[in-house]
Amino acid sequence: MVRREFIQQSALALAILSVYKTKALANNAWQAYQFRPLRNNVGVFTEQGGTIAWLNSKDGFAVVDAQFPNSAAHLIEELKKLATRPFKYLLNTHHHGDHTAGNIAFNGLVGQLVAHENSLKNQISTAEKANNLAKQLLPNLTFGTDGWKTKLGGEKITAHYFGPGHTNGDSIFHFEDANIAHVGDLVFNRRYPFIDTVNGANIANWVNVLDRITGKFDDDTLFVFGHSRDPEKITGNKADVAAFKNYLQSLLDFVGQEIKAGKTKEDILKATAIPGAPEWQGEGIARSLNAAYTELSVK
């Protein structure tokens, strides 16, 4: 790289690494959002909800997940500062509102909205129950167990589906040349997960899904996580994926042992940590215990 190009790219990176401020209407408090590059024209955006990944290619933008309408608008604004290019793809890792409510901000803007077929079914069902289907922008292109792939600019994008985990419709979107894989809520980094049993979550199979992820991707793969206890650690490596797998397996082992010992559900819910997975902390342990108890109690 010649010196002029290096200086130009460094300046761009420093500009993008800035933390922007926006006023949160709900409480009139100032809230930070972050828009930064990772590598090979792929970056991340965080504000409210699940982590967003983006690709700035010569032929247009691709975006993975959309958070909420207000935060999606901030993302769109920042991408438009990078280049005047079309939004080719919006990709949903799964149906939850903190990943898809912002789809509507791309209405009339994006070419294809892509998700697993179960994610679409879940989004429709959830919106109908909440009586807000009119506020949804639904996927117009879906795939099944065979996944999906496309090419945008010089980047190849591949979607993988490895079965039920966090829901029954979780996808992994891999930017192959950058070797960045957005795993959505298949990984909660050091944070107690939400386990959506109503929409097909299965902890035992989730463990298998994480095994397939660590087997599929190499040691250079940079993973983007849906959520992290430390907001600065929304990306990580195979060791972080394996650590979350250990959390889920430790959860099943602990609850299974407690059931075998004759403990009631109420007794089990008194636990304040999962033996064997001390890094997982914060609020929400009851969600994990409840889900594991329900799964293991099914005859």
PDB file of C-alpha atoms in Angstrom:
ATOM      1  CA  MET A   1       0.000   0.000   0.000  1.00  0.00           C
ATOM      2  CA  VAL A   2       1.442   3.393  -0.942  1.00  0.00           C
ATOM      3  CA  ARG A   3       1.755   6.061   1.721  1.00  0.00           C
ATOM      4  CA  ARG A   4      -1.106   8.216   0.368  1.00  0.00           C
ATOM      5  CA  GLU A   5      -3.537   5.265   0.365  1.00  0.00           C
ATOM      6  CA  PHE A   6      -2.458   4.304   3.877  1.00  0.00           C
ATOM      7  CA  ILE A   7      -3.098   7.820   5.162  1.00  0.00           C
ATOM      8  CA  GLN A   8      -6.512   7.973   3.459  1.00  0.00           C
ATOM      9  CA  GLN A   9      -7.628   4.581   4.823  1.00  0.00           C
ATOM     10  CA  SER A  10      -6.324   5.378   8.296  1.00  0.00           C
ATOM     11  CA  ALA A  11      -8.260   8.643   8.322  1.00  0.00           C
ATOM     12  CA  LEU A  12     -11.426   6.841   7.269  1.00  0.00           C
ATOM     13  CA  ALA A  13     -10.971   4.218   9.962  1.00  0.00           C
ATOM     14  CA  LEU A  14     -10.473   6.869  12.640  1.00  0.00           C
ATOM     15  CA  ALA A  15     -13.588   8.696  11.481  1.00  0.00           C
ATOM     16  CA  ILE A  16     -15.702   5.566  11.546  1.00  0.00           C
ATOM     17  CA  LEU A  17     -14.389   4.569  14.974  1.00  0.00           C
ATOM     18  CA  SER A  18     -15.975   7.693  16.418  1.00  0.00           C
ATOM     19  CA  VAL A  19     -18.791   7.129  18.864  1.00  0.00           C
ATOM     20  CA  TYR A  20     -21.848   9.074  17.798  1.00  0.00           C
ATOM     21  CA  LYS A  21     -24.459  10.555  20.096  1.00  0.00           C
ATOM     22  CA  THR A  22     -28.207  10.542  19.680  1.00  0.00           C
ATOM     23  CA  LYS A  23     -31.002  11.638  21.968  1.00  0.00           C
ATOM     24  CA  ALA A  24     -33.180   8.796  23.240  1.00  0.00           C
ATOM     25  CA  LEU A  25     -36.757  10.038  22.995  1.00  0.00           C
ATOM     26  CA  ALA A  26     -38.066   7.779  25.754  1.00  0.00           C
ATOM     27  CA  ASN A  27     -36.172   9.384  28.612  1.00  0.00           C
ATOM     28  CA  ASN A  28     -34.524  12.416  27.024  1.00  0.00           C
ATOM     29  CA  ALA A  29     -31.114  10.957  27.937  1.00  0.00           C
ATOM     30  CA  TRP A  30     -28.081  10.925  25.692  1.00  0.00           C
ATOM     31  CA  GLN A  31     -27.188   7.526  24.362  1.00  0.00           C
ATOM     32  CA  ALA A  32     -24.119   6.405  22.432  1.00  0.00           C
ATOM     33  CA  TYR A  33     -24.117   4.409  19.265  1.00  0.00           C
ATOM     34  CA  GLN A  34     -21.054   2.887  17.710  1.00  0.00           C
ATOM     35  CA  PHE A  35     -20.264   2.419  14.031  1.00  0.00           C
ATOM     36  CA  ARG A  36     -16.877   0.924  13.270  1.00  0.00           C
ATOM     37  CA  PRO A  37     -15.028  -1.211  10.731  1.00  0.00           C
ATOM     38  CA  LEU A  38     -13.686  -4.672  11.440  1.00  0.00           C
ATOM     39  CA  ARG A  39     -11.854  -5.752   8.273  1.00  0.00           C
ATOM     40  CA  ASN A  40     -12.271  -6.011   4.483  1.00  0.00           C
ATOM     41  CA  ASN A  41     -15.066  -3.392   4.343  1.00  0.00           C
ATOM     42  CA  VAL A  42     -17.149  -5.246   6.944  1.00  0.00           C
ATOM     43  CA  GLY A  43     -18.061  -3.490  10.171  1.00  0.00           C
ATOM     44  CA  VAL A  44     -20.467  -3.418  13.100  1.00  0.00           C
ATOM     45  CA  PHE A  45     -23.078  -1.075  14.531  1.00  0.00           C
ATOM     46  CA  THR A  46     -24.445  -1.089  18.075  1.00  0.00           C
ATOM     47  CA  GLU A  47     -27.072   1.023  19.770  1.00  0.00           C
ATOM     48  CA  GLN A  48     -30.145  -0.803  21.062  1.00  0.00           C
ATOM     49  CA  GLY A  49     -30.791  -4.503  20.581  1.00  0.00           C
ATOM     50  CA  GLY A  50     -28.849  -7.136  18.694  1.00  0.00           C
ATOM     51  CA  THR A  51     -25.540  -6.314  17.056  1.00  0.00           C
ATOM     52  CA  ILE A  52     -25.671  -5.269  13.397  1.00  0.00           C
ATOM     53  CA  ALA A  53     -22.983  -6.135  10.837  1.00  0.00           C
ATOM     54  CA  TRP A  54     -22.571  -4.288   7.542  1.00  0.00           C
ATOM     55  CA  LEU A  55     -20.682  -4.663   4.274  1.00  0.00           C
ATOM     56  CA  ASN A  56     -19.670  -1.695   2.143  1.00  0.00           C
ATOM     57  CA  SER A  57     -18.914  -3.209  -1.280  1.00  0.00           C
ATOM     58  CA  LYS A  58     -18.365  -1.452  -4.601  1.00  0.00           C
ATOM     59  CA  ASP A  59     -21.743  -2.763  -5.788  1.00  0.00           C
ATOM     60  CA  GLY A  60     -23.777  -1.821  -2.728  1.00  0.00           C
ATOM     61  CA  PHE A  61     -24.410  -2.399   0.956  1.00  0.00           C
ATOM     62  CA  ALA A  62     -25.418  -5.548   2.802  1.00  0.00           C
ATOM     63  CA  VAL A  63     -26.687  -5.336   6.385  1.00  0.00           C
ATOM     64  CA  VAL A  64     -27.159  -8.155   8.907  1.00  0.00           C
ATOM     65  CA  ASP A  65     -30.027  -7.446  11.350  1.00  0.00           C
ATOM     66  CA  ALA A  66     -31.755  -4.137  11.943  1.00  0.00           C
ATOM     67  CA  GLN A  67     -32.366  -3.487  15.665  1.00  0.00           C
ATOM     68  CA  PHE A  68     -35.211  -0.942  16.016  1.00  0.00           C
ATOM     69  CA  PRO A  69     -36.535   1.722  13.624  1.00  0.00           C
ATOM     70  CA  ASN A  70     -34.720   4.647  15.283  1.00  0.00           C
ATOM     71  CA  SER A  71     -31.364   2.872  15.519  1.00  0.00           C
ATOM     72  CA  ALA A  72     -31.711   1.442  11.997  1.00  0.00           C
ATOM     73  CA  ALA A  73     -32.138   5.011  10.744  1.00  0.00           C
ATOM     74  CA  HIS A  74     -28.833   5.954  12.402  1.00  0.00           C
ATOM     75  CA  LEU A  75     -27.104   3.023  10.717  1.00  0.00           C
ATOM     76  CA  ILE A  76     -28.506   3.983   7.313  1.00  0.00           C
ATOM     77  CA  GLU A  77     -27.346   7.561   7.829  1.00  0.00           C
ATOM     78  CA  GLU A  78     -23.788   6.447   8.637  1.00  0.00           C
ATOM     79  CA  LEU A  79     -23.593   4.052   5.685  1.00  0.00           C
ATOM     80  CA  LYS A  80     -24.737   6.800   3.324  1.00  0.00           C
ATOM     81  CA  LYS A  81     -21.798   8.881   4.544  1.00  0.00           C
ATOM     82  CA  LEU A  82     -19.421   6.190   3.285  1.00  0.00           C
ATOM     83  CA  ALA A  83     -20.737   6.069  -0.274  1.00  0.00           C
ATOM     84  CA  THR A  84     -23.718   6.679  -2.541  1.00  0.00           C
ATOM     85  CA  ARG A  85     -24.613   3.058  -3.167  1.00  0.00           C
ATOM     86  CA  PRO A  86     -27.765   0.942  -3.179  1.00  0.00           C
ATOM     87  CA  PHE A  87     -28.788  -1.247  -0.262  1.00  0.00           C
ATOM     88  CA  LYS A  88     -28.724  -4.674  -1.906  1.00  0.00           C
ATOM     89  CA  TYR A  89     -29.398  -7.032   0.989  1.00  0.00           C
ATOM     90  CA  LEU A  90     -30.850  -6.948   4.488  1.00  0.00           C
ATOM     91  CA  LEU A  91     -30.222 -10.267   6.236  1.00  0.00           C
ATOM     92  CA  ASN A  92     -32.049 -11.356   9.421  1.00  0.00           C
ATOM     93  CA  THR A  93     -30.345 -13.860  11.719  1.00  0.00           C
ATOM     94  CA  HIS A  94     -33.727 -14.644  13.357  1.00  0.00           C
ATOM     95  CA  HIS A  95     -37.119 -13.058  14.024  1.00  0.00           C
ATOM     96  CA  HIS A  96     -36.841 -11.337  17.416  1.00  0.00           C
ATOM     97  CA  GLY A  97     -37.876  -7.697  17.490  1.00  0.00           C
ATOM     98  CA  ASP A  98     -34.513  -6.361  18.634  1.00  0.00           C
ATOM     99  CA  HIS A  99     -33.140  -7.753  15.344  1.00  0.00           C
ATOM    100  CA  THR A 100     -36.074  -7.185  12.945  1.00  0.00           C
ATOM    101  CA  ALA A 101     -38.213  -4.262  14.169  1.00  0.00           C
ATOM    102  CA  GLY A 102     -35.807  -1.961  12.334  1.00  0.00           C
ATOM    103  CA  ASN A 103     -36.462  -3.755   9.036  1.00  0.00           C
ATOM    104  CA  ILE A 104     -39.211  -1.222   8.396  1.00  0.00           C
ATOM    105  CA  ALA A 105     -36.606   1.566   8.156  1.00  0.00           C
ATOM    106  CA  PHE A 106     -35.343  -0.138   4.972  1.00  0.00           C
ATOM    107  CA  ASN A 107     -38.773  -0.162   3.330  1.00  0.00           C
ATOM    108  CA  GLY A 108     -38.395   1.072  -0.244  1.00  0.00           C
ATOM    109  CA  LEU A 109     -34.626   1.160   0.215  1.00  0.00           C
ATOM    110  CA  VAL A 110     -33.389  -2.432   0.202  1.00  0.00           C
ATOM    111  CA  GLY A 111     -33.537  -4.900  -2.683  1.00  0.00           C
ATOM    112  CA  GLN A 112     -33.765  -8.288  -0.933  1.00  0.00           C
ATOM    113  CA  LEU A 113     -34.652  -9.101   2.679  1.00  0.00           C
ATOM    114  CA  VAL A 114     -33.335 -12.597   3.434  1.00  0.00           C
ATOM    115  CA  ALA A 115     -33.979 -14.995   6.335  1.00  0.00           C
ATOM    116  CA  HIS A 116     -34.514 -18.654   7.136  1.00  0.00           C
ATOM    117  CA  GLU A 117     -38.046 -19.854   6.397  1.00  0.00           C
ATOM    118  CA  ASN A 118     -38.758 -20.478  10.095  1.00  0.00           C
ATOM    119  CA  SER A 119     -37.654 -16.945  10.927  1.00  0.00           C
ATOM    120  CA  LEU A 120     -40.282 -15.579   8.548  1.00  0.00           C
ATOM    121  CA  LYS A 121     -42.988 -17.820  10.041  1.00  0.00           C
ATOM    122  CA  ASN A 122     -42.027 -16.750  13.555  1.00  0.00           C
ATOM    123  CA  GLN A 123     -41.964 -13.065  12.662  1.00  0.00           C
ATOM    124  CA  ILE A 124     -45.455 -13.259  11.168  1.00  0.00           C
ATOM    125  CA  SER A 125     -46.849 -15.270  14.083  1.00  0.00           C
ATOM    126  CA  THR A 126     -45.318 -12.984  16.720  1.00  0.00           C
ATOM    127  CA  ALA A 127     -46.523  -9.831  14.931  1.00  0.00           C
ATOM    128  CA  GLU A 128     -50.037 -11.211  14.544  1.00  0.00           C
ATOM    129  CA  LYS A 129     -50.206 -11.963  18.277  1.00  0.00           C
ATOM    130  CA  ALA A 130     -49.033  -8.419  19.016  1.00  0.00           C
ATOM    131  CA  ASN A 131     -51.387  -6.969  16.406  1.00  0.00           C
ATOM    132  CA  ASN A 132     -48.551  -5.076  14.707  1.00  0.00           C
ATOM    133  CA  LEU A 133     -48.042  -6.973  11.455  1.00  0.00           C
ATOM    134  CA  ALA A 134     -48.483  -3.713   9.537  1.00  0.00           C
ATOM    135  CA  LYS A 135     -45.324  -2.388  11.240  1.00  0.00           C
ATOM    136  CA  GLN A 136     -43.185  -5.252   9.940  1.00  0.00           C
ATOM    137  CA  LEU A 137     -41.052  -5.469   6.836  1.00  0.00           C
ATOM    138  CA  LEU A 138     -40.984  -9.195   6.129  1.00  0.00           C
ATOM    139  CA  PRO A 139     -38.353 -11.234   4.293  1.00  0.00           C
ATOM    140  CA  ASN A 140     -39.087 -11.635   0.587  1.00  0.00           C
ATOM    141  CA  LEU A 141     -36.456 -14.342   0.107  1.00  0.00           C
ATOM    142  CA  THR A 142     -36.164 -17.364   2.397  1.00  0.00           C
ATOM    143  CA  PHE A 143     -34.085 -20.534   2.528  1.00  0.00           C
ATOM    144  CA  GLY A 144     -34.142 -23.880   4.325  1.00  0.00           C
ATOM    145  CA  THR A 145     -31.572 -26.389   5.531  1.00  0.00           C
ATOM    146  CA  ASP A 146     -29.468 -25.982   2.383  1.00  0.00           C
ATOM    147  CA  GLY A 147     -28.709 -22.369   3.225  1.00  0.00           C
ATOM    148  CA  TRP A 148     -28.199 -19.549   0.738  1.00  0.00           C
ATOM    149  CA  LYS A 149     -25.355 -17.712  -0.946  1.00  0.00           C
ATOM    150  CA  THR A 150     -24.709 -14.659  -3.053  1.00  0.00           C
ATOM    151  CA  LYS A 151     -21.874 -12.415  -4.185  1.00  0.00           C
ATOM    152  CA  LEU A 152     -21.768  -8.671  -3.686  1.00  0.00           C
ATOM    153  CA  GLY A 153     -18.863  -6.732  -5.094  1.00  0.00           C
ATOM    154  CA  GLY A 154     -15.809  -8.799  -4.299  1.00  0.00           C
ATOM    155  CA  GLU A 155     -17.385 -10.434  -1.222  1.00  0.00           C
ATOM    156  CA  LYS A 156     -19.102 -13.807  -1.043  1.00  0.00           C
ATOM    157  CA  ILE A 157     -21.924 -14.066   1.513  1.00  0.00           C
ATOM    158  CA  THR A 158     -23.106 -17.490   2.675  1.00  0.00           C
ATOM    159  CA  ALA A 159     -25.971 -18.304   5.032  1.00  0.00           C
ATOM    160  CA  HIS A 160     -25.856 -21.473   7.132  1.00  0.00           C
ATOM    161  CA  TYR A 161     -28.654 -23.144   9.073  1.00  0.00           C
ATOM    162  CA  PHE A 162     -27.695 -25.853  11.571  1.00  0.00           C
ATOM    163  CA  GLY A 163     -31.059 -26.496  13.229  1.00  0.00           C
ATOM    164  CA  PRO A 164     -32.872 -25.275  16.373  1.00  0.00           C
ATOM    165  CA  GLY A 165     -30.915 -23.368  18.987  1.00  0.00           C
ATOM    166  CA  HIS A 166     -31.930 -19.977  20.363  1.00  0.00           C
ATOM    167  CA  THR A 167     -35.061 -20.362  18.176  1.00  0.00           C
ATOM    168  CA  ASN A 168     -35.887 -22.776  15.365  1.00  0.00           C
ATOM    169  CA  GLY A 169     -34.855 -20.219  12.734  1.00  0.00           C
ATOM    170  CA  ASP A 170     -31.331 -19.030  13.589  1.00  0.00           C
ATOM    171  CA  SER A 171     -28.958 -18.354  10.684  1.00  0.00           C
ATOM    172  CA  ILE A 172     -25.251 -17.655  10.472  1.00  0.00           C
ATOM    173  CA  PHE A 173     -24.188 -15.178   7.775  1.00  0.00           C
ATOM    174  CA  HIS A 174     -20.564 -15.544   6.703  1.00  0.00           C
ATOM    175  CA  PHE A 175     -18.655 -12.876   4.787  1.00  0.00           C
ATOM    176  CA  GLU A 176     -16.218 -15.369   3.324  1.00  0.00           C
ATOM    177  CA  ASP A 177     -13.400 -13.139   2.040  1.00  0.00           C
ATOM    178  CA  ALA A 178     -13.371 -11.060   5.212  1.00  0.00           C
ATOM    179  CA  ASN A 179     -13.894 -14.304   7.165  1.00  0.00           C
ATOM    180  CA  ILE A 180     -16.405 -12.673   9.483  1.00  0.00           C
ATOM    181  CA  ALA A 181     -19.395 -14.723  10.652  1.00  0.00           C
ATOM    182  CA  HIS A 182     -22.428 -13.088  12.254  1.00  0.00           C
ATOM    183  CA  VAL A 183     -23.944 -15.769  14.492  1.00  0.00           C
ATOM    184  CA  GLY A 184     -26.778 -13.646  15.872  1.00  0.00           C
ATOM    185  CA  ASP A 185     -28.167 -14.842  19.190  1.00  0.00           C
ATOM    186  CA  LEU A 186     -26.612 -18.267  18.835  1.00  0.00           C
ATOM    187  CA  VAL A 187     -23.949 -16.718  21.074  1.00  0.00           C
ATOM    188  CA  PHE A 188     -24.574 -14.539  24.137  1.00  0.00           C
ATOM    189  CA  ASN A 189     -21.045 -13.621  25.137  1.00  0.00           C
ATOM    190  CA  ARG A 190     -20.714 -13.999  28.938  1.00  0.00           C
ATOM    191  CA  ARG A 191     -24.354 -12.956  29.301  1.00  0.00           C
ATOM    192  CA  TYR A 192     -27.288 -15.161  30.300  1.00  0.00           C
ATOM    193  CA  PRO A 193     -29.208 -15.959  27.123  1.00  0.00           C
ATOM    194  CA  PHE A 194     -32.854 -15.757  26.205  1.00  0.00           C
ATOM    195  CA  ILE A 195     -34.029 -19.257  25.232  1.00  0.00           C
ATOM    196  CA  ASP A 196     -37.175 -18.938  23.113  1.00  0.00           C
ATOM    197  CA  THR A 197     -38.900 -22.243  23.767  1.00  0.00           C
ATOM    198  CA  VAL A 198     -42.167 -20.895  22.351  1.00  0.00           C
ATOM    199  CA  ASN A 199     -40.457 -20.554  18.970  1.00  0.00           C
ATOM    200  CA  GLY A 200     -38.599 -23.838  18.886  1.00  0.00           C
ATOM    201  CA  ALA A 201     -35.496 -23.284  21.016  1.00  0.00           C
ATOM    202  CA  ASN A 202     -33.742 -26.440  22.118  1.00  0.00           C
ATOM    203  CA  ILE A 203     -30.733 -26.290  24.430  1.00  0.00           C
ATOM    204  CA  ALA A 204     -29.410 -29.768  23.670  1.00  0.00           C
ATOM    205  CA  ASN A 205     -29.460 -29.110  19.937  1.00  0.00           C
ATOM    206  CA  TRP A 206     -28.071 -25.613  20.521  1.00  0.00           C
ATOM    207  CA  VAL A 207     -24.964 -27.328  21.894  1.00  0.00           C
ATOM    208  CA  ASN A 208     -24.766 -29.325  18.660  1.00  0.00           C
ATOM    209  CA  VAL A 209     -25.210 -26.161  16.586  1.00  0.00           C
ATOM    210  CA  LEU A 210     -22.261 -24.547  18.356  1.00  0.00           C
ATOM    211  CA  ASP A 211     -20.213 -27.686  17.709  1.00  0.00           C
ATOM    212  CA  ARG A 212     -20.991 -27.355  14.014  1.00  0.00           C
ATOM    213  CA  ILE A 213     -20.010 -23.690  14.075  1.00  0.00           C
ATOM    214  CA  THR A 214     -16.605 -24.389  15.620  1.00  0.00           C
ATOM    215  CA  GLY A 215     -16.113 -27.205  13.124  1.00  0.00           C
ATOM    216  CA  LYS A 216     -17.157 -25.125  10.125  1.00  0.00           C
ATOM    217  CA  PHE A 217     -15.070 -22.016  10.673  1.00  0.00           C
ATOM    218  CA  ASP A 218     -11.322 -21.666  11.118  1.00  0.00           C
ATOM    219  CA  ASP A 219      -9.126 -20.058  13.756  1.00  0.00           C
ATOM    220  CA  ASP A 220      -8.967 -16.785  11.811  1.00  0.00           C
ATOM    221  CA  THR A 221     -12.750 -16.363  11.713  1.00  0.00           C
ATOM    222  CA  LEU A 222     -13.974 -13.279  13.529  1.00  0.00           C
ATOM    223  CA  PHE A 223     -17.417 -13.892  15.031  1.00  0.00           C
ATOM    224  CA  VAL A 224     -20.040 -11.205  15.589  1.00  0.00           C
ATOM    225  CA  PHE A 225     -22.292 -12.000  18.558  1.00  0.00           C
ATOM    226  CA  GLY A 226     -25.897 -10.923  18.993  1.00  0.00           C
ATOM    227  CA  HIS A 227     -25.300  -9.802  22.580  1.00  0.00           C
ATOM    228  CA  SER A 228     -22.473  -9.455  25.080  1.00  0.00           C
ATOM    229  CA  ARG A 229     -22.330  -8.625  28.784  1.00  0.00           C
ATOM    230  CA  ASP A 230     -19.400  -6.326  27.969  1.00  0.00           C
ATOM    231  CA  PRO A 231     -20.588  -4.057  25.123  1.00  0.00           C
ATOM    232  CA  GLU A 232     -17.011  -3.867  23.830  1.00  0.00           C
ATOM    233  CA  LYS A 233     -16.892  -7.645  23.312  1.00  0.00           C
ATOM    234  CA  ILE A 234     -19.545  -8.125  20.649  1.00  0.00           C
ATOM    235  CA  THR A 235     -16.915  -9.868  18.531  1.00  0.00           C
ATOM    236  CA  GLY A 236     -14.709 -12.812  19.384  1.00  0.00           C
ATOM    237  CA  ASN A 237     -13.168 -16.075  18.296  1.00  0.00           C
ATOM    238  CA  LYS A 238     -13.794 -19.822  18.382  1.00  0.00           C
ATOM    239  CA  ALA A 239     -12.784 -19.937  22.042  1.00  0.00           C
ATOM    240  CA  ASP A 240     -15.693 -17.619  22.881  1.00  0.00           C
ATOM    241  CA  VAL A 241     -18.110 -19.826  20.924  1.00  0.00           C
ATOM    242  CA  ALA A 242     -16.776 -22.883  22.753  1.00  0.00           C
ATOM    243  CA  ALA A 243     -17.143 -21.091  26.084  1.00  0.00           C
ATOM    244  CA  PHE A 244     -20.829 -20.436  25.401  1.00  0.00           C
ATOM    245  CA  LYS A 245     -21.276 -24.073  24.394  1.00  0.00           C
ATOM    246  CA  ASN A 246     -19.762 -24.985  27.762  1.00  0.00           C
ATOM    247  CA  TYR A 247     -22.274 -22.694  29.473  1.00  0.00           C
ATOM    248  CA  LEU A 248     -25.233 -24.414  27.811  1.00  0.00           C
ATOM    249  CA  GLN A 249     -23.888 -27.901  28.513  1.00  0.00           C
ATOM    250  CA  SER A 250     -23.142 -26.952  32.130  1.00  0.00           C
ATOM    251  CA  LEU A 251     -26.695 -25.613  32.427  1.00  0.00           C
ATOM    252  CA  LEU A 252     -28.188 -28.895  31.226  1.00  0.00           C
ATOM    253  CA  ASP A 253     -25.871 -30.932  33.451  1.00  0.00           C
ATOM    254  CA  PHE A 254     -26.665 -28.871  36.543  1.00  0.00           C
ATOM    255  CA  VAL A 255     -30.435 -28.828  36.102  1.00  0.00           C
ATOM    256  CA  GLY A 256     -30.445 -32.520  35.183  1.00  0.00           C
ATOM    257  CA  GLN A 257     -28.541 -33.410  38.329  1.00  0.00           C
ATOM    258  CA  GLU A 258     -30.866 -31.302  40.452  1.00  0.00           C
ATOM    259  CA  ILE A 259     -33.940 -32.995  38.964  1.00  0.00           C
ATOM    260  CA  LYS A 260     -32.381 -36.407  39.560  1.00  0.00           C
ATOM    261  CA  ALA A 261     -31.720 -35.423  43.172  1.00  0.00           C
ATOM    262  CA  GLY A 262     -35.425 -34.709  43.642  1.00  0.00           C
ATOM    263  CA  LYS A 263     -35.199 -30.925  43.679  1.00  0.00           C
ATOM    264  CA  THR A 264     -38.336 -28.993  42.789  1.00  0.00           C
ATOM    265  CA  LYS A 265     -38.426 -26.331  40.111  1.00  0.00           C
ATOM    266  CA  GLU A 266     -38.665 -23.704  42.841  1.00  0.00           C
ATOM    267  CA  ASP A 267     -35.507 -25.084  44.464  1.00  0.00           C
ATOM    268  CA  ILE A 268     -33.624 -25.075  41.166  1.00  0.00           C
ATOM    269  CA  LEU A 269     -34.635 -21.485  40.421  1.00  0.00           C
ATOM    270  CA  LYS A 270     -32.853 -20.364  43.597  1.00  0.00           C
ATOM    271  CA  ALA A 271     -29.465 -20.948  41.933  1.00  0.00           C
ATOM    272  CA  THR A 272     -27.404 -17.795  41.454  1.00  0.00           C
ATOM    273  CA  ALA A 273     -24.729 -19.273  39.166  1.00  0.00           C
ATOM    274  CA  ILE A 274     -24.230 -22.241  36.869  1.00  0.00           C
ATOM    275  CA  PRO A 275     -21.496 -24.575  38.152  1.00  0.00           C
ATOM    276  CA  GLY A 276     -18.776 -24.952  35.564  1.00  0.00           C
ATOM    277  CA  ALA A 277     -19.557 -21.657  33.822  1.00  0.00           C
ATOM    278  CA  PRO A 278     -18.661 -18.864  36.272  1.00  0.00           C
ATOM    279  CA  GLU A 279     -18.021 -16.284  33.525  1.00  0.00           C
ATOM    280  CA  TRP A 280     -21.747 -16.042  32.823  1.00  0.00           C
ATOM    281  CA  GLN A 281     -23.082 -13.400  35.173  1.00  0.00           C
ATOM    282  CA  GLY A 282     -25.592 -10.578  35.434  1.00  0.00           C
ATOM    283  CA  GLU A 283     -29.366 -10.801  35.257  1.00  0.00           C
ATOM    284  CA  GLY A 284     -31.471 -13.459  33.614  1.00  0.00           C
ATOM    285  CA  ILE A 285     -30.273 -16.742  35.068  1.00  0.00           C
ATOM    286  CA  ALA A 286     -33.891 -17.723  35.822  1.00  0.00           C
ATOM    287  CA  ARG A 287     -34.651 -17.757  32.085  1.00  0.00           C
ATOM    288  CA  SER A 288     -31.955 -20.369  31.528  1.00  0.00           C
ATOM    289  CA  LEU A 289     -32.990 -22.475  34.511  1.00  0.00           C
ATOM    290  CA  ASN A 290     -36.655 -22.381  33.511  1.00  0.00           C
ATOM    291  CA  ALA A 291     -35.926 -23.389  29.938  1.00  0.00           C
ATOM    292  CA  ALA A 292     -33.602 -26.210  30.948  1.00  0.00           C
ATOM    293  CA  TYR A 293     -36.074 -27.529  33.517  1.00  0.00           C
ATOM    294  CA  THR A 294     -38.887 -27.519  30.943  1.00  0.00           C
ATOM    295  CA  GLU A 295     -36.756 -29.243  28.303  1.00  0.00           C
ATOM    296  CA  LEU A 296     -35.477 -31.927  30.662  1.00  0.00           C
ATOM    297  CA  SER A 297     -38.894 -32.551  32.198  1.00  0.00           C
ATOM    298  CA  VAL A 298     -40.561 -33.417  28.903  1.00  0.00           C
ATOM    299  CA  LYS A 299     -41.200 -37.163  28.790  1.00  0.00           C
TER     300      LYS A 299
END
